[in-house]
PDB file of C-alpha atoms in Angstrom:
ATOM      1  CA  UNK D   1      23.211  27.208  -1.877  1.00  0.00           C
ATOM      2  CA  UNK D   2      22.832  23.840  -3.478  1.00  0.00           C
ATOM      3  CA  UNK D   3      19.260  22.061  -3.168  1.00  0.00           C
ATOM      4  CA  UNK D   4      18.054  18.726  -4.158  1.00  0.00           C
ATOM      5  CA  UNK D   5      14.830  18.715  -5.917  1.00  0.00           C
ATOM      6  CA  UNK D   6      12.890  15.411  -6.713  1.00  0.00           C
ATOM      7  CA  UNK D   7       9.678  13.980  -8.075  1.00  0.00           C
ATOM      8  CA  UNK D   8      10.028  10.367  -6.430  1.00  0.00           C
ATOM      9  CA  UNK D   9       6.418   9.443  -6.852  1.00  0.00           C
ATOM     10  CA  UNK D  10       5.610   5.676  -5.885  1.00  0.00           C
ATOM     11  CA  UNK D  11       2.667   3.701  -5.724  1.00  0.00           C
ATOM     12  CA  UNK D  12       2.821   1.017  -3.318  1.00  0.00           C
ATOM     13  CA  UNK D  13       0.323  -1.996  -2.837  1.00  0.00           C
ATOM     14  CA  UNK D  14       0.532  -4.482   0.190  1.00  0.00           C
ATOM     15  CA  UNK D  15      -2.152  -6.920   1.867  1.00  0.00           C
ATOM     16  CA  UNK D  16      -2.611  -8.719   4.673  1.00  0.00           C
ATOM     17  CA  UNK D  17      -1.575 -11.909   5.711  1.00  0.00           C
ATOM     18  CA  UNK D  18      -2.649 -14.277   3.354  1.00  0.00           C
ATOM     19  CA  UNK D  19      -5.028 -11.958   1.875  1.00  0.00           C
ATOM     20  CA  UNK D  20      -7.526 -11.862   4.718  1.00  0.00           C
ATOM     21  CA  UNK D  21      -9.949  -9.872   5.244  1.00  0.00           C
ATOM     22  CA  UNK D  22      -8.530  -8.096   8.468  1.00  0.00           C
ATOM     23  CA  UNK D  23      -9.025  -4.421   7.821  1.00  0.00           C
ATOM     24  CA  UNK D  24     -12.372  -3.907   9.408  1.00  0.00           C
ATOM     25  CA  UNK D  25     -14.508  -1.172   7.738  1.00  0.00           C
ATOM     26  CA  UNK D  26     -14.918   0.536  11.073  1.00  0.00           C
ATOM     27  CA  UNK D  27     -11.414   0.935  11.323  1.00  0.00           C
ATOM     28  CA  UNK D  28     -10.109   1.313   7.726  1.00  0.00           C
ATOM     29  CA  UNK D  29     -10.373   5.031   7.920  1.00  0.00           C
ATOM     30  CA  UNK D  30      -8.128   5.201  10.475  1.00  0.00           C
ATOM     31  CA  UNK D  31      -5.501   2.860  10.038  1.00  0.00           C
ATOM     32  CA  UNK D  32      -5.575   4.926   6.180  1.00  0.00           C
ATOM     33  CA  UNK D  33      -5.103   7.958   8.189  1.00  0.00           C
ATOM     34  CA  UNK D  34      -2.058   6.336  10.489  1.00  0.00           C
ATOM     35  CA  UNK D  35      -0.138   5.136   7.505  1.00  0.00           C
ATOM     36  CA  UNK D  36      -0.362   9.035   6.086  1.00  0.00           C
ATOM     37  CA  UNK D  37       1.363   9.633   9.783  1.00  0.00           C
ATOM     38  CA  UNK D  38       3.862   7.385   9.297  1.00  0.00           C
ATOM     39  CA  UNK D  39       4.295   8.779   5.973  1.00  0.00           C
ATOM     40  CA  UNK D  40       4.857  12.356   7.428  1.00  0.00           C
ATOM     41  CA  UNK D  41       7.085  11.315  10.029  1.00  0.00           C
ATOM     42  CA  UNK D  42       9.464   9.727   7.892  1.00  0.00           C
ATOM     43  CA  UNK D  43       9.449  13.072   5.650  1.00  0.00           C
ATOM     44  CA  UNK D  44       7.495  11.542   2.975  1.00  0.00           C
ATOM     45  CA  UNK D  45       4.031  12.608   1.450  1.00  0.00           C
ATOM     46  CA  UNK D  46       1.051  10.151   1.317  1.00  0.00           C
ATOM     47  CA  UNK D  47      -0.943  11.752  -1.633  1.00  0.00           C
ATOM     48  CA  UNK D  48      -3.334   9.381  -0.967  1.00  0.00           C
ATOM     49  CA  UNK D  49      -4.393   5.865   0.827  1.00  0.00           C
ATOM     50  CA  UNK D  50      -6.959   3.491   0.755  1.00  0.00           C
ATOM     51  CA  UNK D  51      -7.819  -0.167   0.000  1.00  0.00           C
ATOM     52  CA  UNK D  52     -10.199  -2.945   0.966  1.00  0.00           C
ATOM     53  CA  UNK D  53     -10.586  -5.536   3.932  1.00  0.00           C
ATOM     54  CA  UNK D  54      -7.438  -7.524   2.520  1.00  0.00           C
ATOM     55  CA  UNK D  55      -5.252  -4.879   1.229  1.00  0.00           C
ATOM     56  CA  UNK D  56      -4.102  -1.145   1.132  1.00  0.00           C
ATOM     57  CA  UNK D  57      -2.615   1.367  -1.956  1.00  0.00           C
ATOM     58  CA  UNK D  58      -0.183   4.453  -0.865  1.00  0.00           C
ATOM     59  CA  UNK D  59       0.927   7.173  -3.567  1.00  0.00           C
ATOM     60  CA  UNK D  60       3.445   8.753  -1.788  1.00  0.00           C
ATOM     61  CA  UNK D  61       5.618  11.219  -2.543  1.00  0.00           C
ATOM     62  CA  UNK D  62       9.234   9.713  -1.385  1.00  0.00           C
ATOM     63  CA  UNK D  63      12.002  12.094   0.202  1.00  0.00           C
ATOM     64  CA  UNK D  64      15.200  11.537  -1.350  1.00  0.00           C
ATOM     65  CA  UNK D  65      16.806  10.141   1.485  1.00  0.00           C
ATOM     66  CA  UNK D  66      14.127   7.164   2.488  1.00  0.00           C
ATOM     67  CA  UNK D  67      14.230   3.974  -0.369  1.00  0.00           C
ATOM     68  CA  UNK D  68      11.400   2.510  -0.412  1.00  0.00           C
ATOM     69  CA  UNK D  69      11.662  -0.536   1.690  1.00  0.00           C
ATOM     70  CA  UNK D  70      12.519   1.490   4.732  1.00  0.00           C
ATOM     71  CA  UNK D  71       9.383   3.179   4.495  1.00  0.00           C
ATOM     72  CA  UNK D  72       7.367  -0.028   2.997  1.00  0.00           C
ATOM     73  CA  UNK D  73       9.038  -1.466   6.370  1.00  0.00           C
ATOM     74  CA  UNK D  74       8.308   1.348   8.772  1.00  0.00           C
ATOM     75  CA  UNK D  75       4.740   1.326   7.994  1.00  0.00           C
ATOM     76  CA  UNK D  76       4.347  -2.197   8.204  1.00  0.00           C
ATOM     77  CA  UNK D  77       5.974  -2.444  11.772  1.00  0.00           C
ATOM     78  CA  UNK D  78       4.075   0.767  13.004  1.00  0.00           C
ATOM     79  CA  UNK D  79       0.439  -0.070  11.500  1.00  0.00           C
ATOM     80  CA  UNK D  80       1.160  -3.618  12.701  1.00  0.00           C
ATOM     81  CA  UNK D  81       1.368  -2.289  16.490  1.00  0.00           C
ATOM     82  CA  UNK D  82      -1.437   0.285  16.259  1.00  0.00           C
ATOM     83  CA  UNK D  83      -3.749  -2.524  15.252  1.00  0.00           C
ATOM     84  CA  UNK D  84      -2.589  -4.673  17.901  1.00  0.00           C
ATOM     85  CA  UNK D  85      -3.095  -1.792  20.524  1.00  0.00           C
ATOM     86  CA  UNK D  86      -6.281  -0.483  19.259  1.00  0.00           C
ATOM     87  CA  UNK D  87      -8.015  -2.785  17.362  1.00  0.00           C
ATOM     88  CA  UNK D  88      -6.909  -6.153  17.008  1.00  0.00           C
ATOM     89  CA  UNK D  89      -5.603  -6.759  20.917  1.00  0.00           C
ATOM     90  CA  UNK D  90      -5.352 -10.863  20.214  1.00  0.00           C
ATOM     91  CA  UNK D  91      -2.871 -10.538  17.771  1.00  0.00           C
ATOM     92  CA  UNK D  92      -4.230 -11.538  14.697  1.00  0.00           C
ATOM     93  CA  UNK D  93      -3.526  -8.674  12.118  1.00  0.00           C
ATOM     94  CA  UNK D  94      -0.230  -8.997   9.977  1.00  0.00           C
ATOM     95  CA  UNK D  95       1.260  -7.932   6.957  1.00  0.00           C
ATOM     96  CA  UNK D  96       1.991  -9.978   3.995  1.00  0.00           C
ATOM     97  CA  UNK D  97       5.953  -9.863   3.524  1.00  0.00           C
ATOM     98  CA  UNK D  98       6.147  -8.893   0.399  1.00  0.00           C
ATOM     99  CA  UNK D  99       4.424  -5.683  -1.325  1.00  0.00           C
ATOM    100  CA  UNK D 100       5.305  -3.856  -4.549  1.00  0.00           C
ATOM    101  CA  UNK D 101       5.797  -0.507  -5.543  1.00  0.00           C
ATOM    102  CA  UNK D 102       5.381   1.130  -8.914  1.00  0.00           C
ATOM    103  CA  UNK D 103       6.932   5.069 -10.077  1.00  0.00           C
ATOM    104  CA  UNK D 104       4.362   7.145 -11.233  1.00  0.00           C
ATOM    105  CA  UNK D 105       5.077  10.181 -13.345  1.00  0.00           C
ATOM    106  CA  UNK D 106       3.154  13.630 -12.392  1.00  0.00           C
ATOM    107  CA  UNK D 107       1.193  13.477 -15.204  1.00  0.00           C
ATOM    108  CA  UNK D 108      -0.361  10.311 -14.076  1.00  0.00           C
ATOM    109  CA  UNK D 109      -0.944  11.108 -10.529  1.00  0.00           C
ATOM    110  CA  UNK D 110      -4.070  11.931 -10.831  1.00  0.00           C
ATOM    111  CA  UNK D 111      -5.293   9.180 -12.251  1.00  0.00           C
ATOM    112  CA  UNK D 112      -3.548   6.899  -9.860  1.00  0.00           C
ATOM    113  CA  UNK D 113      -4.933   9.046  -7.014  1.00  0.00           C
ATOM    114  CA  UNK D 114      -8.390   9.034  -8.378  1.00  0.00           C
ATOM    115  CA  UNK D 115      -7.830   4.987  -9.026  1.00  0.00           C
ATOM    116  CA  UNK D 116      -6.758   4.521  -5.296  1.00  0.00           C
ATOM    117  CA  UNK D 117      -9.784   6.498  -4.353  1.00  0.00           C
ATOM    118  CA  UNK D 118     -12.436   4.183  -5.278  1.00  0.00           C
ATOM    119  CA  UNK D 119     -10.593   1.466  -4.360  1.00  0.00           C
ATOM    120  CA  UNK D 120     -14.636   0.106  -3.059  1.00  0.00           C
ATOM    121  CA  UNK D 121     -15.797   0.495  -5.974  1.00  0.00           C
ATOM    122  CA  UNK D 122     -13.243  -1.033  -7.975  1.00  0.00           C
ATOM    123  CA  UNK D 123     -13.349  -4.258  -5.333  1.00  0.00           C
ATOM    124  CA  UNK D 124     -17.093  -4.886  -6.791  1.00  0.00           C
ATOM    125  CA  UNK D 125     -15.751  -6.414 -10.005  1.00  0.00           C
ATOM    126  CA  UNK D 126     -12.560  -7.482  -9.351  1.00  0.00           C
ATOM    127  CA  UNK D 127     -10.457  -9.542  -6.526  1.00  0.00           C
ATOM    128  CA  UNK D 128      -7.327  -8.324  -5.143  1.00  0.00           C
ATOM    129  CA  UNK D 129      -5.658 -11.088  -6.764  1.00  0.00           C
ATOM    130  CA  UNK D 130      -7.007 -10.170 -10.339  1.00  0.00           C
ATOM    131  CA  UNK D 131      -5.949  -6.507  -9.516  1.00  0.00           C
ATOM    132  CA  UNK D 132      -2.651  -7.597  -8.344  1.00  0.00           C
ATOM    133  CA  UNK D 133      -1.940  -9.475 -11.446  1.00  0.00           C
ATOM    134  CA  UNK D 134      -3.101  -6.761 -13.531  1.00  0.00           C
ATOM    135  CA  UNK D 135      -0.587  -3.988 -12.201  1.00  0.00           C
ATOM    136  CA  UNK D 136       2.365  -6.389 -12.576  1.00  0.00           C
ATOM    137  CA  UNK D 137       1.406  -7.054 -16.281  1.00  0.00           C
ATOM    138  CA  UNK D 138       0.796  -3.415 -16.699  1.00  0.00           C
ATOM    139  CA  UNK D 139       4.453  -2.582 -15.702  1.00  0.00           C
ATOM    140  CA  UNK D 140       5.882  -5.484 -17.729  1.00  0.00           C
ATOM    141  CA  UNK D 141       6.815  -7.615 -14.088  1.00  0.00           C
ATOM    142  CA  UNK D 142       7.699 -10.755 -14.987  1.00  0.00           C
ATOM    143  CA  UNK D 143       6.355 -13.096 -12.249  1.00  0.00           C
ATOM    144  CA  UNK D 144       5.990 -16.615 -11.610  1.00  0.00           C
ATOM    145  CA  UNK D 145       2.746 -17.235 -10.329  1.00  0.00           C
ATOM    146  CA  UNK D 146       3.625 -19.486  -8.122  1.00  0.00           C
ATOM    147  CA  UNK D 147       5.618 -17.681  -5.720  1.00  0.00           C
ATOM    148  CA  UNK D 148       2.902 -14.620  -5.566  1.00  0.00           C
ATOM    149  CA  UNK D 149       0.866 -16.305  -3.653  1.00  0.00           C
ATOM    150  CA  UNK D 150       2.942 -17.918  -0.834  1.00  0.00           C
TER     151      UNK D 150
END
């Protein structure tokens, strides 16, 4: 019997709407928790998730038949009502449009797990915006700063 076997790891970064700080601490923990749901529902292993008040990281472990965007755009959507319903009832809390998603070899994902992780402590010294630009250097992006932002 013929089986597909993959290692799709991805690390995937989005923030809020204009970078604000939305995610409320007493709620972080939770939404992390629903976008590991969505994750499993969708067939797809969140390995881990966290982030900060403007912004959350995913390493997930992709099924071979979701792409990326459909999950990027499932979790949006699905977080995006949760919020609403539970937390944020005036309708404040969106997503940024855009996001970005990096593969990650198994050696590595540790380190990227361990990096996502301490995601607080990493915040102390560094904006999301100086992180950002960091992992699209690191990965040889080309950008035009201009657009990032908008």
């Amino acid at each position: 019997m013929p089986h597909t076997y993959t290692s799709l790891l991805t690390h995937i970064i989005f923030s809020t709407r204009e970078r604000l700080p939305l995610i409320h601490p007493n709620w972080r923990g939770d939404l992390h928790a629903y976008l590991g749901g969505i994750c499993r529902e969708l067939e797809c292993k969140a390995r881990a998730v966290n982030g900060a008040a403007d912004h959350v990281h995913l390493l997930v472990s992709l099924h071979p038949s979701r792409s990326v965007a459909e999950l990027v755009r499932t979790l949006k959507a699905n977080s995006t009502r949760w919020v609403a319903r539970h937390h944020a009832p005036s309708k404040s809390f969106a997503w940024q449009t855009a996001y970005s998603a990096f593969s990650v070899s198994q050696s590595n994902a540790t380190a990227v797990m361990k990096y996502i992780a301490g995601q607080e402590e990493h915040h102390r010294r560094m904006t999301f915006q100086e992180e950002y630009l960091q992992f699209l250097k690191k990965h040889r992006i080309d950008y035009d700063e201009r657009y990032i932002w908008g």
